[in-house]
Amino acid sequence: MHTQMSEEKEKDLMSMYRETRPREFVGEKSTTNHLAWSLLVILLALAFWLAVALAAAENQRHALATRACQDRVFPAEIDMSCLQQVKSREHWWQHVGHALVHLGD
């Protein structure tokens, strides 16, 4: 009888301990889908990188189209240092928007 009561107390104590402990220890199975979150982060980083590259390319294309970087000494040539620093539109999103709307131009 005494051992049965101490076993019940021990079970009660252990159940209280299980309820108060953190849900996840190192080595326990995680309920988070790490593969999906990792893929999402990678895809967002890729989309960001593509938007930056698209804005830079459209910036240079627009500068060439408007002759913003024409060499002053040799009018048929392009000033390459100007082409690397030029801001042909005010904001980067204008470049991205124009490039996405005018895909074939």
Backbone as CSV, one residue per row, in Angstrom:
resi,resn,N_x,N_y,N_z,CA_x,CA_y,CA_z,C_x,C_y,C_z
1,MET,0.832,-1.187,0.000,0.000,0.000,0.000,0.877,1.252,0.000
2,HIS,1.912,1.232,0.834,2.799,2.381,0.939,3.541,2.615,-0.383
3,THR,3.985,1.559,-1.032,4.701,1.716,-2.304,3.765,2.187,-3.400
4,GLN,2.506,1.763,-3.352,1.543,2.201,-4.364,1.267,3.698,-4.214
5,MET,1.175,4.191,-2.987,0.951,5.618,-2.761,2.163,6.436,-3.188
6,SER,3.352,5.955,-2.915,4.549,6.691,-3.311,4.702,6.675,-4.837
7,GLU,4.266,5.599,-5.488,4.302,5.554,-6.949,3.332,6.566,-7.538
8,GLU,2.168,6.703,-6.948,1.185,7.691,-7.428,1.719,9.106,-7.245
9,LYS,2.334,9.355,-6.085,2.923,10.672,-5.852,4.029,10.945,-6.865
10,GLU,4.828,9.931,-7.141,5.912,10.095,-8.108,5.346,10.362,-9.508
11,LYS,4.291,9.680,-9.899,3.660,9.908,-11.197,3.095,11.326,-11.282
12,ASP,2.437,11.765,-10.201,1.898,13.130,-10.174,3.019,14.157,-10.294
13,LEU,4.079,13.911,-9.559,5.217,14.832,-9.599,5.837,14.864,-10.992
14,MET,5.999,13.707,-11.618,6.586,13.643,-12.960,5.667,14.299,-13.997
15,SER,4.354,14.138,-13.849,3.444,14.773,-14.807,3.487,16.295,-14.657
16,MET,3.631,16.782,-13.414,3.776,18.226,-13.215,5.089,18.708,-13.836
17,TYR,6.141,17.929,-13.708,7.431,18.292,-14.285,7.333,18.344,-15.803
18,ARG,6.658,17.360,-16.420,6.517,17.334,-17.878,5.752,18.546,-18.394
19,GLU,4.787,18.998,-17.655,3.984,20.146,-18.087,4.746,21.465,-17.995
20,THR,5.705,21.553,-17.077,6.419,22.817,-16.889,7.707,22.913,-17.686
21,ARG,8.192,21.820,-18.201,9.457,21.882,-18.942,9.244,22.505,-20.325
22,PRO,10.314,23.033,-20.911,10.196,23.588,-22.261,9.767,22.519,-23.250
23,ARG,9.111,22.925,-24.285,8.567,21.987,-25.254,9.637,21.265,-26.062
24,GLU,10.761,21.895,-26.277,11.733,21.328,-27.188,13.143,21.409,-26.599
25,PHE,13.789,20.288,-26.471,15.175,20.234,-26.052,16.031,19.908,-27.265
26,VAL,17.316,20.145,-27.158,18.227,19.759,-28.228,18.157,18.253,-28.385
27,GLY,17.956,17.813,-29.588,17.860,16.382,-29.831,16.432,15.898,-29.938
28,GLU,15.480,16.660,-29.431,14.093,16.261,-29.591,13.606,16.659,-30.976
29,LYS,12.568,16.024,-31.421,12.039,16.315,-32.759,11.399,17.693,-32.768
30,SER,11.762,18.485,-33.769,11.221,19.830,-33.907,9.956,19.788,-34.751
31,THR,9.011,20.643,-34.419,7.787,20.720,-35.219,7.901,21.785,-36.302
32,THR,9.010,22.522,-36.332,9.216,23.546,-37.345,9.735,22.891,-38.617
33,ASN,9.183,23.304,-39.743,9.630,22.768,-41.024,10.816,23.610,-41.499
34,HIS,12.005,23.186,-41.131,13.208,23.955,-41.437,13.503,24.013,-42.931
35,LEU,13.177,22.976,-43.653,13.417,22.964,-45.098,12.581,24.038,-45.791
36,ALA,11.314,24.141,-45.437,10.439,25.145,-46.060,10.903,26.560,-45.717
37,TRP,11.256,26.810,-44.469,11.713,28.144,-44.072,13.051,28.475,-44.728
38,SER,13.926,27.493,-44.843,15.210,27.722,-45.506,15.014,28.057,-46.973
39,LEU,14.133,27.320,-47.647,13.844,27.607,-49.045,13.220,28.988,-49.217
40,LEU,12.358,29.375,-48.300,11.738,30.698,-48.372,12.790,31.795,-48.237
41,VAL,13.701,31.645,-47.287,14.762,32.642,-47.100,15.657,32.708,-48.331
42,ILE,16.003,31.555,-48.888,16.846,31.525,-50.083,16.130,32.182,-51.264
43,LEU,14.861,31.896,-51.447,14.107,32.492,-52.555,13.945,34.004,-52.387
44,LEU,13.740,34.458,-51.168,13.641,35.897,-50.932,14.972,36.589,-51.197
45,ALA,16.068,35.970,-50.790,17.397,36.535,-51.063,17.662,36.571,-52.563
46,LEU,17.265,35.527,-53.269,17.432,35.488,-54.724,16.590,36.562,-55.403
47,ALA,15.360,36.735,-54.959,14.492,37.775,-55.534,15.068,39.159,-55.279
48,PHE,15.610,39.383,-54.092,16.233,40.665,-53.777,17.436,40.915,-54.677
49,TRP,18.286,39.890,-54.826,19.473,40.013,-55.659,19.091,40.286,-57.119
50,LEU,18.061,39.596,-57.616,17.611,39.825,-58.990,17.041,41.225,-59.169
51,ALA,16.338,41.747,-58.181,15.800,43.102,-58.270,16.923,44.130,-58.299
52,VAL,17.964,43.926,-57.493,19.110,44.840,-57.490,19.827,44.790,-58.841
53,ALA,20.028,43.587,-59.376,20.706,43.440,-60.669,19.862,44.034,-61.793
54,LEU,18.550,43.838,-61.733,17.657,44.398,-62.752,17.660,45.920,-62.709
55,ALA,17.648,46.493,-61.513,17.688,47.953,-61.381,18.990,48.512,-61.933
56,ALA,20.106,47.843,-61.666,21.406,48.321,-62.173,21.465,48.228,-63.695
57,ALA,20.984,47.133,-64.252,21.005,46.971,-65.707,20.093,47.980,-66.398
58,GLU,18.913,48.186,-65.842,17.978,49.152,-66.448,18.497,50.579,-66.293
59,ASN,19.176,50.864,-65.211,19.787,52.178,-65.019,20.784,52.457,-66.138
60,GLN,21.656,51.493,-66.398,22.649,51.678,-67.455,22.000,51.703,-68.837
61,ARG,20.995,50.859,-69.065,20.308,50.858,-70.356,19.642,52.197,-70.615
62,HIS,18.997,52.752,-69.610,18.316,54.034,-69.763,19.327,55.166,-69.970
63,ALA,20.458,55.088,-69.280,21.504,56.093,-69.476,22.046,56.041,-70.899
64,LEU,22.209,54.847,-71.429,22.670,54.720,-72.818,21.613,55.205,-73.802
65,ALA,20.358,54.910,-73.533,19.276,55.310,-74.440,19.097,56.826,-74.461
66,THR,19.291,57.466,-73.331,19.130,58.928,-73.272,20.442,59.655,-73.520
67,ARG,21.505,58.920,-73.814,22.837,59.472,-74.075,23.344,60.321,-72.904
68,ALA,23.054,59.842,-71.692,23.481,60.570,-70.498,24.985,60.431,-70.260
69,CYS,25.596,59.400,-70.802,27.020,59.163,-70.568,27.833,59.230,-71.862
70,GLN,27.424,60.090,-72.731,28.170,60.267,-73.976,29.466,61.017,-73.669
71,ASP,30.568,60.550,-74.216,31.864,61.187,-74.002,31.853,62.577,-74.629
72,ARG,32.332,63.563,-73.868,32.288,64.953,-74.341,33.355,65.228,-75.412
73,VAL,34.479,64.544,-75.317,35.560,64.759,-76.284,35.295,63.982,-77.577
74,PHE,34.909,62.707,-77.426,34.613,61.861,-78.581,33.130,61.495,-78.538
75,PRO,32.280,62.228,-79.237,30.828,62.032,-79.145,30.353,60.627,-79.528
76,ALA,31.109,59.892,-80.284,30.689,58.545,-80.661,31.009,57.520,-79.565
77,GLU,31.777,57.908,-78.577,32.193,56.991,-77.504,31.319,57.169,-76.260
78,ILE,31.452,56.212,-75.332,30.697,56.228,-74.068,31.683,56.413,-72.924
79,ASP,31.353,57.279,-72.002,32.168,57.495,-70.800,31.834,56.384,-69.805
80,MET,32.736,55.399,-69.670,32.468,54.209,-68.851,32.402,54.536,-67.358
81,SER,33.199,55.492,-66.886,33.129,55.850,-65.460,31.789,56.503,-65.147
82,CYS,31.268,57.275,-66.103,29.939,57.866,-65.929,28.877,56.777,-65.893
83,LEU,29.022,55.774,-66.766,28.030,54.707,-66.855,27.951,53.901,-65.563
84,GLN,29.056,53.759,-64.851,29.053,53.010,-63.593,28.442,53.804,-62.437
85,GLN,28.420,55.136,-62.531,27.934,55.968,-61.428,26.612,56.668,-61.719
86,VAL,26.137,56.612,-62.939,24.984,57.399,-63.360,23.706,56.981,-62.621
87,LYS,22.859,57.956,-62.369,21.509,57.703,-61.860,20.549,58.294,-62.893
88,SER,20.083,57.461,-63.799,19.270,57.961,-64.905,17.817,58.191,-64.504
89,ARG,17.394,57.629,-63.391,16.073,57.913,-62.825,16.271,58.193,-61.338
90,GLU,15.244,58.749,-60.708,15.405,59.167,-59.317,15.463,58.010,-58.328
91,HIS,14.685,56.944,-58.565,14.579,55.856,-57.593,14.830,54.514,-58.262
92,TRP,15.344,53.569,-57.484,15.635,52.242,-58.009,14.368,51.531,-58.444
93,TRP,13.247,51.733,-57.747,12.018,51.027,-58.092,11.458,51.501,-59.431
94,GLN,11.825,52.709,-59.871,11.411,53.151,-61.199,12.100,52.319,-62.271
95,HIS,13.344,51.984,-62.060,14.067,51.118,-62.998,13.433,49.732,-63.042
96,VAL,13.166,49.161,-61.872,12.586,47.816,-61.814,11.204,47.810,-62.445
97,GLY,10.392,48.814,-62.122,9.049,48.889,-62.705,9.083,49.023,-64.219
98,HIS,9.953,49.862,-64.726,10.057,50.040,-66.175,10.538,48.758,-66.846
99,ALA,11.515,48.106,-66.243,12.045,46.869,-66.830,10.991,45.749,-66.827
100,LEU,10.180,45.693,-65.800,9.159,44.633,-65.741,7.997,44.904,-66.699
101,VAL,7.673,46.172,-66.911,6.560,46.498,-67.803,6.983,46.427,-69.265
102,HIS,8.198,46.858,-69.563,8.686,46.895,-70.947,9.733,45.805,-71.151
103,LEU,9.294,44.559,-71.167,10.220,43.437,-71.240,10.938,43.352,-72.596
104,GLY,10.288,43.713,-73.668,10.881,43.542,-74.989,11.631,44.751,-75.504
105,ASP,11.616,45.862,-74.798,12.254,47.078,-75.308,13.739,47.059,-75.137
